[in-house]
mmCIF file of N, CA and C in Angstrom:
data_model
loop_
_atom_site.group_PDB
_atom_site.id
_atom_site.type_symbol
_atom_site.label_atom_id
_atom_site.label_comp_id
_atom_site.label_asym_id
_atom_site.label_seq_id
_atom_site.Cartn_x
_atom_site.Cartn_y
_atom_site.Cartn_z
ATOM 1 N N VAL A 1 -21.746 -4.292 -26.423
ATOM 2 C CA VAL A 1 -20.800 -4.322 -27.523
ATOM 3 C C VAL A 1 -19.698 -3.290 -27.329
ATOM 4 N N THR A 2 -19.510 -2.840 -26.101
ATOM 5 C CA THR A 2 -18.489 -1.845 -25.822
ATOM 6 C C THR A 2 -17.100 -2.395 -26.130
ATOM 7 N N GLY A 3 -16.303 -1.617 -26.797
ATOM 8 C CA GLY A 3 -14.926 -1.986 -27.078
ATOM 9 C C GLY A 3 -14.749 -2.833 -28.325
ATOM 10 N N LEU A 4 -15.804 -3.110 -29.038
ATOM 11 C CA LEU A 4 -15.688 -3.915 -30.252
ATOM 12 C C LEU A 4 -15.473 -3.020 -31.468
ATOM 13 N N SER A 5 -14.954 -3.620 -32.505
ATOM 14 C CA SER A 5 -14.753 -2.872 -33.744
ATOM 15 C C SER A 5 -16.092 -2.695 -34.458
ATOM 16 N N ILE A 6 -16.112 -1.810 -35.436
ATOM 17 C CA ILE A 6 -17.329 -1.572 -36.211
ATOM 18 C C ILE A 6 -17.752 -2.853 -36.922
ATOM 19 N N ARG A 7 -16.792 -3.621 -37.381
ATOM 20 C CA ARG A 7 -17.099 -4.871 -38.070
ATOM 21 C C ARG A 7 -17.829 -5.843 -37.144
ATOM 22 N N HIS A 8 -17.361 -5.968 -35.896
ATOM 23 C CA HIS A 8 -18.013 -6.864 -34.944
ATOM 24 C C HIS A 8 -19.403 -6.355 -34.546
ATOM 25 N N VAL A 9 -19.529 -5.054 -34.364
ATOM 26 C CA VAL A 9 -20.837 -4.487 -34.021
ATOM 27 C C VAL A 9 -21.810 -4.695 -35.175
ATOM 28 N N GLY A 10 -21.370 -4.483 -36.412
ATOM 29 C CA GLY A 10 -22.215 -4.708 -37.571
ATOM 30 C C GLY A 10 -22.661 -6.147 -37.688
ATOM 31 N N GLU A 11 -21.742 -7.071 -37.386
ATOM 32 C CA GLU A 11 -22.099 -8.486 -37.427
ATOM 33 C C GLU A 11 -23.093 -8.830 -36.316
ATOM 34 N N TYR A 12 -22.882 -8.261 -35.140
ATOM 35 C CA TYR A 12 -23.769 -8.531 -34.009
ATOM 36 C C TYR A 12 -25.193 -8.060 -34.293
ATOM 37 N N PHE A 13 -25.338 -6.852 -34.824
ATOM 38 C CA PHE A 13 -26.657 -6.282 -35.089
ATOM 39 C C PHE A 13 -27.152 -6.559 -36.514
ATOM 40 N N GLN A 14 -26.368 -7.309 -37.302
ATOM 41 C CA GLN A 14 -26.737 -7.653 -38.673
ATOM 42 C C GLN A 14 -27.007 -6.403 -39.517
ATOM 43 N N ARG A 15 -26.068 -5.459 -39.442
ATOM 44 C CA ARG A 15 -26.150 -4.218 -40.204
ATOM 45 C C ARG A 15 -24.826 -4.007 -40.945
ATOM 46 N N LEU A 16 -24.850 -3.209 -42.001
ATOM 47 C CA LEU A 16 -23.645 -2.898 -42.761
ATOM 48 C C LEU A 16 -22.701 -2.030 -41.939
ATOM 49 N N ASN A 17 -21.394 -2.182 -42.170
ATOM 50 C CA ASN A 17 -20.396 -1.401 -41.438
ATOM 51 C C ASN A 17 -20.579 0.095 -41.667
ATOM 52 N N GLY A 18 -20.938 0.479 -42.881
ATOM 53 C CA GLY A 18 -21.165 1.891 -43.182
ATOM 54 C C GLY A 18 -22.315 2.461 -42.380
ATOM 55 N N MET A 19 -23.359 1.668 -42.174
ATOM 56 C CA MET A 19 -24.510 2.123 -41.402
ATOM 57 C C MET A 19 -24.136 2.277 -39.923
ATOM 58 N N ILE A 20 -23.365 1.335 -39.387
ATOM 59 C CA ILE A 20 -22.920 1.413 -37.997
ATOM 60 C C ILE A 20 -22.065 2.667 -37.808
ATOM 61 N N SER A 21 -21.144 2.897 -38.725
ATOM 62 C CA SER A 21 -20.269 4.060 -38.648
ATOM 63 C C SER A 21 -21.058 5.358 -38.746
ATOM 64 N N LYS A 22 -22.024 5.404 -39.651
ATOM 65 C CA LYS A 22 -22.844 6.609 -39.863
ATOM 66 C C LYS A 22 -23.604 6.973 -38.595
ATOM 67 N N TYR A 23 -24.267 5.972 -37.989
ATOM 68 C CA TYR A 23 -25.069 6.266 -36.807
ATOM 69 C C TYR A 23 -24.211 6.479 -35.560
ATOM 70 N N PHE A 24 -23.042 5.848 -35.502
ATOM 71 C CA PHE A 24 -22.129 6.118 -34.391
ATOM 72 C C PHE A 24 -21.695 7.586 -34.422
ATOM 73 N N LYS A 25 -21.370 8.084 -35.608
ATOM 74 C CA LYS A 25 -20.973 9.490 -35.741
ATOM 75 C C LYS A 25 -22.124 10.415 -35.369
ATOM 76 N N LYS A 26 -23.352 10.069 -35.798
ATOM 77 C CA LYS A 26 -24.509 10.900 -35.448
ATOM 78 C C LYS A 26 -24.697 10.966 -33.936
ATOM 79 N N ILE A 27 -24.591 9.815 -33.278
ATOM 80 C CA ILE A 27 -24.756 9.773 -31.824
ATOM 81 C C ILE A 27 -23.630 10.551 -31.144
ATOM 82 N N LEU A 28 -22.414 10.367 -31.616
ATOM 83 C CA LEU A 28 -21.270 11.074 -31.036
ATOM 84 C C LEU A 28 -21.435 12.584 -31.154
ATOM 85 N N PHE A 29 -21.820 13.066 -32.330
ATOM 86 C CA PHE A 29 -22.009 14.503 -32.516
ATOM 87 C C PHE A 29 -23.204 15.028 -31.724
ATOM 88 N N THR A 30 -24.243 14.203 -31.587
ATOM 89 C CA THR A 30 -25.416 14.622 -30.814
ATOM 90 C C THR A 30 -25.064 14.778 -29.348
ATOM 91 N N PHE A 31 -24.365 13.791 -28.772
ATOM 92 C CA PHE A 31 -24.012 13.876 -27.356
ATOM 93 C C PHE A 31 -23.000 14.979 -27.074
ATOM 94 N N SER A 32 -22.177 15.309 -28.043
ATOM 95 C CA SER A 32 -21.190 16.357 -27.818
ATOM 96 C C SER A 32 -21.709 17.740 -28.192
ATOM 97 N N SER A 33 -22.939 17.826 -28.695
ATOM 98 C CA SER A 33 -23.502 19.135 -29.019
ATOM 99 C C SER A 33 -23.781 19.915 -27.737
ATOM 100 N N HIS A 34 -23.774 21.216 -27.837
ATOM 101 C CA HIS A 34 -23.942 22.067 -26.652
ATOM 102 C C HIS A 34 -25.297 21.853 -25.982
ATOM 103 N N ASP A 35 -26.362 21.670 -26.766
ATOM 104 C CA ASP A 35 -27.702 21.511 -26.195
ATOM 105 C C ASP A 35 -27.789 20.301 -25.276
ATOM 106 N N ILE A 36 -27.342 19.162 -25.738
ATOM 107 C CA ILE A 36 -27.407 17.924 -24.948
ATOM 108 C C ILE A 36 -26.401 17.974 -23.805
ATOM 109 N N TYR A 37 -25.167 18.365 -24.119
ATOM 110 C CA TYR A 37 -24.101 18.345 -23.115
ATOM 111 C C TYR A 37 -24.427 19.256 -21.940
ATOM 112 N N SER A 38 -24.884 20.462 -22.221
ATOM 113 C CA SER A 38 -25.149 21.414 -21.131
ATOM 114 C C SER A 38 -26.391 21.038 -20.331
ATOM 115 N N LYS A 39 -27.325 20.320 -20.938
ATOM 116 C CA LYS A 39 -28.557 19.973 -20.231
ATOM 117 C C LYS A 39 -28.440 18.681 -19.427
ATOM 118 N N TYR A 40 -27.770 17.653 -19.962
ATOM 119 C CA TYR A 40 -27.785 16.334 -19.339
ATOM 120 C C TYR A 40 -26.480 15.907 -18.680
ATOM 121 N N ILE A 41 -25.364 16.470 -19.075
ATOM 122 C CA ILE A 41 -24.082 16.049 -18.516
ATOM 123 C C ILE A 41 -23.735 16.939 -17.327
ATOM 124 N N GLN A 42 -23.542 16.306 -16.199
ATOM 125 C CA GLN A 42 -23.132 17.031 -14.998
ATOM 126 C C GLN A 42 -21.831 16.414 -14.518
ATOM 127 N N LEU A 43 -20.797 17.212 -14.458
ATOM 128 C CA LEU A 43 -19.512 16.713 -14.003
ATOM 129 C C LEU A 43 -19.544 16.502 -12.496
ATOM 130 N N GLN A 44 -18.953 15.412 -12.083
ATOM 131 C CA GLN A 44 -18.903 15.085 -10.667
ATOM 132 C C GLN A 44 -17.902 16.006 -9.970
ATOM 133 N N ARG A 45 -18.230 16.363 -8.733
ATOM 134 C CA ARG A 45 -17.301 17.198 -7.973
ATOM 135 C C ARG A 45 -16.031 16.411 -7.672
ATOM 136 N N SER A 46 -14.919 17.086 -7.614
ATOM 137 C CA SER A 46 -13.638 16.401 -7.421
ATOM 138 C C SER A 46 -13.531 15.718 -6.064
ATOM 139 N N ASN A 47 -14.296 16.157 -5.072
ATOM 140 C CA ASN A 47 -14.212 15.546 -3.746
ATOM 141 C C ASN A 47 -15.242 14.431 -3.544
ATOM 142 N N ALA A 48 -16.023 14.097 -4.551
ATOM 143 C CA ALA A 48 -17.026 13.036 -4.443
ATOM 144 C C ALA A 48 -16.325 11.675 -4.456
ATOM 145 N N PRO A 49 -16.778 10.746 -3.607
ATOM 146 C CA PRO A 49 -16.126 9.427 -3.567
ATOM 147 C C PRO A 49 -16.474 8.586 -4.801
ATOM 148 N N VAL A 50 -15.593 7.653 -5.115
ATOM 149 C CA VAL A 50 -15.834 6.736 -6.228
ATOM 150 C C VAL A 50 -16.851 5.696 -5.771
ATOM 151 N N HIS A 51 -17.800 5.371 -6.612
ATOM 152 C CA HIS A 51 -18.838 4.403 -6.263
ATOM 153 C C HIS A 51 -18.194 3.051 -5.935
ATOM 154 N N PRO A 52 -18.669 2.357 -4.886
ATOM 155 C CA PRO A 52 -18.068 1.071 -4.488
ATOM 156 C C PRO A 52 -18.099 0.002 -5.587
ATOM 157 N N THR A 53 -19.108 0.036 -6.441
ATOM 158 C CA THR A 53 -19.171 -0.944 -7.527
ATOM 159 C C THR A 53 -17.961 -0.818 -8.444
ATOM 160 N N ILE A 54 -17.538 0.403 -8.688
ATOM 161 C CA ILE A 54 -16.371 0.640 -9.542
ATOM 162 C C ILE A 54 -15.083 0.418 -8.760
ATOM 163 N N CYS A 55 -15.032 0.920 -7.537
ATOM 164 C CA CYS A 55 -13.818 0.869 -6.736
ATOM 165 C C CYS A 55 -13.433 -0.563 -6.339
ATOM 166 N N ASN A 56 -14.413 -1.419 -6.059
ATOM 167 C CA ASN A 56 -14.137 -2.773 -5.571
ATOM 168 C C ASN A 56 -14.038 -3.822 -6.668
ATOM 169 N N ASN A 57 -14.244 -3.440 -7.901
ATOM 170 C CA ASN A 57 -14.205 -4.402 -9.001
ATOM 171 C C ASN A 57 -12.957 -4.169 -9.846
ATOM 172 N N PRO A 58 -12.029 -5.134 -9.875
ATOM 173 C CA PRO A 58 -10.800 -4.940 -10.660
ATOM 174 C C PRO A 58 -11.055 -4.844 -12.167
ATOM 175 N N LYS A 59 -12.235 -5.249 -12.607
ATOM 176 C CA LYS A 59 -12.573 -5.122 -14.026
ATOM 177 C C LYS A 59 -12.775 -3.664 -14.412
ATOM 178 N N PHE A 60 -13.277 -2.845 -13.483
ATOM 179 C CA PHE A 60 -13.586 -1.453 -13.764
ATOM 180 C C PHE A 60 -12.552 -0.471 -13.229
ATOM 181 N N PHE A 61 -12.074 -0.692 -12.025
ATOM 182 C CA PHE A 61 -11.295 0.335 -11.343
ATOM 183 C C PHE A 61 -10.019 0.764 -12.069
ATOM 184 N N PRO A 62 -9.232 -0.152 -12.646
ATOM 185 C CA PRO A 62 -8.017 0.345 -13.311
ATOM 186 C C PRO A 62 -8.304 1.327 -14.445
ATOM 187 N N PHE A 63 -9.474 1.178 -15.068
ATOM 188 C CA PHE A 63 -9.794 2.034 -16.208
ATOM 189 C C PHE A 63 -10.397 3.368 -15.785
ATOM 190 N N PHE A 64 -10.882 3.453 -14.554
ATOM 191 C CA PHE A 64 -11.538 4.669 -14.094
ATOM 192 C C PHE A 64 -10.706 5.444 -13.069
ATOM 193 N N THR A 65 -9.467 5.060 -12.862
ATOM 194 C CA THR A 65 -8.628 5.839 -11.959
ATOM 195 C C THR A 65 -8.304 7.174 -12.613
ATOM 196 N N ASN A 66 -8.274 8.201 -11.813
ATOM 197 C CA ASN A 66 -7.956 9.565 -12.254
ATOM 198 C C ASN A 66 -8.941 10.108 -13.284
ATOM 199 N N THR A 67 -10.167 9.630 -13.268
ATOM 200 C CA THR A 67 -11.191 10.185 -14.142
ATOM 201 C C THR A 67 -12.131 11.051 -13.323
ATOM 202 N N ILE A 68 -12.771 11.981 -13.975
ATOM 203 C CA ILE A 68 -13.699 12.864 -13.268
ATOM 204 C C ILE A 68 -14.995 12.128 -12.989
ATOM 205 N N SER A 69 -15.582 11.527 -14.001
ATOM 206 C CA SER A 69 -16.828 10.777 -13.823
ATOM 207 C C SER A 69 -17.081 9.951 -15.068
ATOM 208 N N ALA A 70 -18.121 9.140 -15.003
ATOM 209 C CA ALA A 70 -18.507 8.320 -16.150
ATOM 210 C C ALA A 70 -20.021 8.269 -16.227
ATOM 211 N N ILE A 71 -20.549 7.995 -17.398
ATOM 212 C CA ILE A 71 -21.993 7.837 -17.546
ATOM 213 C C ILE A 71 -22.360 6.530 -16.862
ATOM 214 N N ASN A 72 -23.178 6.612 -15.828
ATOM 215 C CA ASN A 72 -23.528 5.443 -15.043
ATOM 216 C C ASN A 72 -25.035 5.391 -14.879
ATOM 217 N N GLY A 73 -25.682 4.404 -15.456
ATOM 218 C CA GLY A 73 -27.116 4.263 -15.316
ATOM 219 C C GLY A 73 -27.906 5.325 -16.037
ATOM 220 N N MET A 74 -27.319 5.941 -17.047
ATOM 221 C CA MET A 74 -28.004 7.005 -17.771
ATOM 222 C C MET A 74 -28.921 6.402 -18.826
ATOM 223 N N HIS A 75 -30.169 6.782 -18.798
ATOM 224 C CA HIS A 75 -31.128 6.327 -19.795
ATOM 225 C C HIS A 75 -31.610 7.525 -20.583
ATOM 226 N N ILE A 76 -31.663 7.370 -21.881
ATOM 227 C CA ILE A 76 -32.073 8.460 -22.751
ATOM 228 C C ILE A 76 -33.359 8.037 -23.447
ATOM 229 N N ALA A 77 -34.355 8.882 -23.352
ATOM 230 C CA ALA A 77 -35.636 8.580 -23.981
ATOM 231 C C ALA A 77 -35.468 8.535 -25.492
ATOM 232 N N CYS A 78 -36.066 7.531 -26.109
ATOM 233 C CA CYS A 78 -35.960 7.359 -27.549
ATOM 234 C C CYS A 78 -37.360 7.133 -28.099
ATOM 235 N N ALA A 79 -37.740 7.893 -29.079
ATOM 236 C CA ALA A 79 -39.051 7.747 -29.697
ATOM 237 C C ALA A 79 -38.879 7.618 -31.209
ATOM 238 N N PRO A 80 -38.459 6.428 -31.676
ATOM 239 C CA PRO A 80 -38.256 6.257 -33.123
ATOM 240 C C PRO A 80 -39.583 6.228 -33.864
ATOM 241 N N SER A 81 -39.507 6.513 -35.146
ATOM 242 C CA SER A 81 -40.713 6.451 -35.972
ATOM 243 C C SER A 81 -41.160 4.997 -36.103
ATOM 244 N N SER A 82 -42.357 4.775 -36.575
ATOM 245 C CA SER A 82 -42.888 3.413 -36.671
ATOM 246 C C SER A 82 -42.045 2.546 -37.613
ATOM 247 N N GLU A 83 -41.418 3.146 -38.622
ATOM 248 C CA GLU A 83 -40.559 2.386 -39.531
ATOM 249 C C GLU A 83 -39.258 1.957 -38.858
ATOM 250 N N GLU A 84 -38.768 2.749 -37.901
ATOM 251 C CA GLU A 84 -37.487 2.466 -37.252
ATOM 252 C C GLU A 84 -37.623 1.665 -35.964
ATOM 253 N N ARG A 85 -38.815 1.443 -35.468
ATOM 254 C CA ARG A 85 -38.989 0.783 -34.173
ATOM 255 C C ARG A 85 -38.412 -0.626 -34.149
ATOM 256 N N TYR A 86 -38.576 -1.369 -35.232
ATOM 257 C CA TYR A 86 -38.062 -2.735 -35.235
ATOM 258 C C TYR A 86 -36.544 -2.730 -35.077
ATOM 259 N N ALA A 87 -35.857 -1.815 -35.731
ATOM 260 C CA ALA A 87 -34.393 -1.749 -35.643
ATOM 261 C C ALA A 87 -33.931 -1.313 -34.256
ATOM 262 N N MET A 88 -34.756 -0.584 -33.530
ATOM 263 C CA MET A 88 -34.375 -0.080 -32.213
ATOM 264 C C MET A 88 -34.751 -1.025 -31.077
ATOM 265 N N ARG A 89 -35.480 -2.060 -31.353
ATOM 266 C CA ARG A 89 -35.939 -2.974 -30.307
ATOM 267 C C ARG A 89 -34.758 -3.697 -29.680
ATOM 268 N N ASN A 90 -34.759 -3.776 -28.355
ATOM 269 C CA ASN A 90 -33.762 -4.467 -27.556
ATOM 270 C C ASN A 90 -32.349 -3.888 -27.698
ATOM 271 N N CYS A 91 -32.256 -2.625 -28.112
ATOM 272 C CA CYS A 91 -30.953 -1.963 -28.166
ATOM 273 C C CYS A 91 -30.757 -1.203 -26.858
ATOM 274 N N LYS A 92 -29.570 -1.300 -26.315
ATOM 275 C CA LYS A 92 -29.297 -0.603 -25.052
ATOM 276 C C LYS A 92 -28.644 0.722 -25.346
#
Protein backbone atom coordinates (compact mmCIF):
# COMPACT_ATOMS: atom_id res chain seq x y z
CA VAL A 1 0.00 0.00 0.00
CA THR A 2 3.01 2.26 -0.42
CA GLY A 3 2.17 5.66 -1.86
CA LEU A 4 -1.56 5.47 -1.19
CA SER A 5 -3.59 8.00 0.72
CA ILE A 6 -4.88 7.31 4.22
CA ARG A 7 -8.37 6.90 2.77
CA HIS A 8 -7.21 4.15 0.39
CA VAL A 9 -5.19 2.39 3.09
CA GLY A 10 -8.20 2.51 5.44
CA GLU A 11 -10.42 1.04 2.74
CA TYR A 12 -7.87 -1.67 1.95
CA PHE A 13 -7.51 -2.77 5.59
CA GLN A 14 -11.17 -2.02 6.46
CA ARG A 15 -10.21 0.43 9.22
CA LEU A 16 -11.24 4.02 9.99
CA ASN A 17 -9.07 6.82 8.58
CA GLY A 18 -8.45 8.15 12.09
CA MET A 19 -7.12 4.78 13.20
CA ILE A 20 -4.79 4.52 10.18
CA SER A 21 -3.50 8.03 10.84
CA LYS A 22 -3.04 7.36 14.58
CA TYR A 23 -1.00 4.20 14.07
CA PHE A 24 0.99 5.67 11.17
CA LYS A 25 2.09 8.50 13.48
CA LYS A 26 2.97 6.00 16.23
CA ILE A 27 5.09 3.96 13.83
CA LEU A 28 6.74 7.08 12.41
CA PHE A 29 7.65 8.40 15.87
CA THR A 30 8.84 4.95 16.98
CA PHE A 31 11.18 4.51 14.01
CA SER A 32 12.53 8.02 14.37
CA SER A 33 13.16 7.66 18.11
CA HIS A 34 16.80 7.56 19.18
CA ASP A 35 16.57 4.03 20.64
CA ILE A 36 15.35 2.37 17.43
CA TYR A 37 17.26 4.59 15.01
CA SER A 38 20.64 4.18 16.69
CA LYS A 39 20.24 0.42 17.14
CA TYR A 40 18.74 -0.73 13.81
CA ILE A 41 19.44 1.93 11.19
CA GLN A 42 22.86 1.77 9.61
CA LEU A 43 23.68 4.29 6.92
CA GLN A 44 25.32 2.87 3.85
CA ARG A 45 28.84 4.02 3.08
CA SER A 46 29.02 6.54 0.26
CA ASN A 47 31.33 4.32 -1.80
CA ALA A 48 29.05 1.24 -1.62
CA PRO A 49 27.56 0.22 -4.99
CA VAL A 50 23.83 0.41 -5.67
CA HIS A 51 22.17 -3.01 -5.59
CA PRO A 52 21.55 -4.38 -9.13
CA THR A 53 17.86 -4.94 -8.41
CA ILE A 54 17.44 -1.20 -7.88
CA CYS A 55 19.94 -0.05 -10.50
CA ASN A 56 18.58 -2.22 -13.36
CA ASN A 57 14.88 -1.61 -12.75
CA PRO A 58 13.47 1.65 -14.17
CA LYS A 59 10.60 1.38 -11.67
CA PHE A 60 13.01 1.90 -8.76
CA PHE A 61 16.16 3.60 -9.99
CA PRO A 62 14.83 7.09 -10.81
CA PHE A 63 13.49 7.38 -7.27
CA PHE A 64 16.67 6.17 -5.57
CA THR A 65 19.25 8.25 -7.42
CA ASN A 66 21.37 10.41 -5.12
CA THR A 67 20.06 8.68 -2.00
CA ILE A 68 22.25 7.32 0.76
CA SER A 69 20.32 4.09 1.34
CA ALA A 70 16.87 2.60 1.73
CA ILE A 71 15.26 0.04 4.00
CA ASN A 72 15.64 -3.15 1.99
CA GLY A 73 14.47 -6.51 3.30
CA MET A 74 14.18 -5.22 6.85
CA HIS A 75 11.98 -7.32 9.09
CA ILE A 76 10.92 -6.13 12.50
CA ALA A 77 9.81 -8.59 15.14
CA CYS A 78 6.23 -7.98 16.24
CA ALA A 79 4.59 -9.58 19.25
CA PRO A 80 1.04 -8.20 19.48
CA SER A 81 -1.23 -9.09 22.36
CA SER A 82 -3.79 -11.84 21.83
CA GLU A 83 -6.52 -9.22 21.26
CA GLU A 84 -4.49 -7.49 18.52
CA ARG A 85 -3.21 -10.59 16.69
CA TYR A 86 -6.16 -10.82 14.32
CA ALA A 87 -5.64 -7.21 13.18
CA MET A 88 -1.92 -7.84 12.62
CA ARG A 89 -2.31 -11.02 10.58
CA ASN A 90 -0.94 -10.85 7.02
CA CYS A 91 0.31 -7.28 7.48
CA LYS A 92 3.69 -6.55 5.97
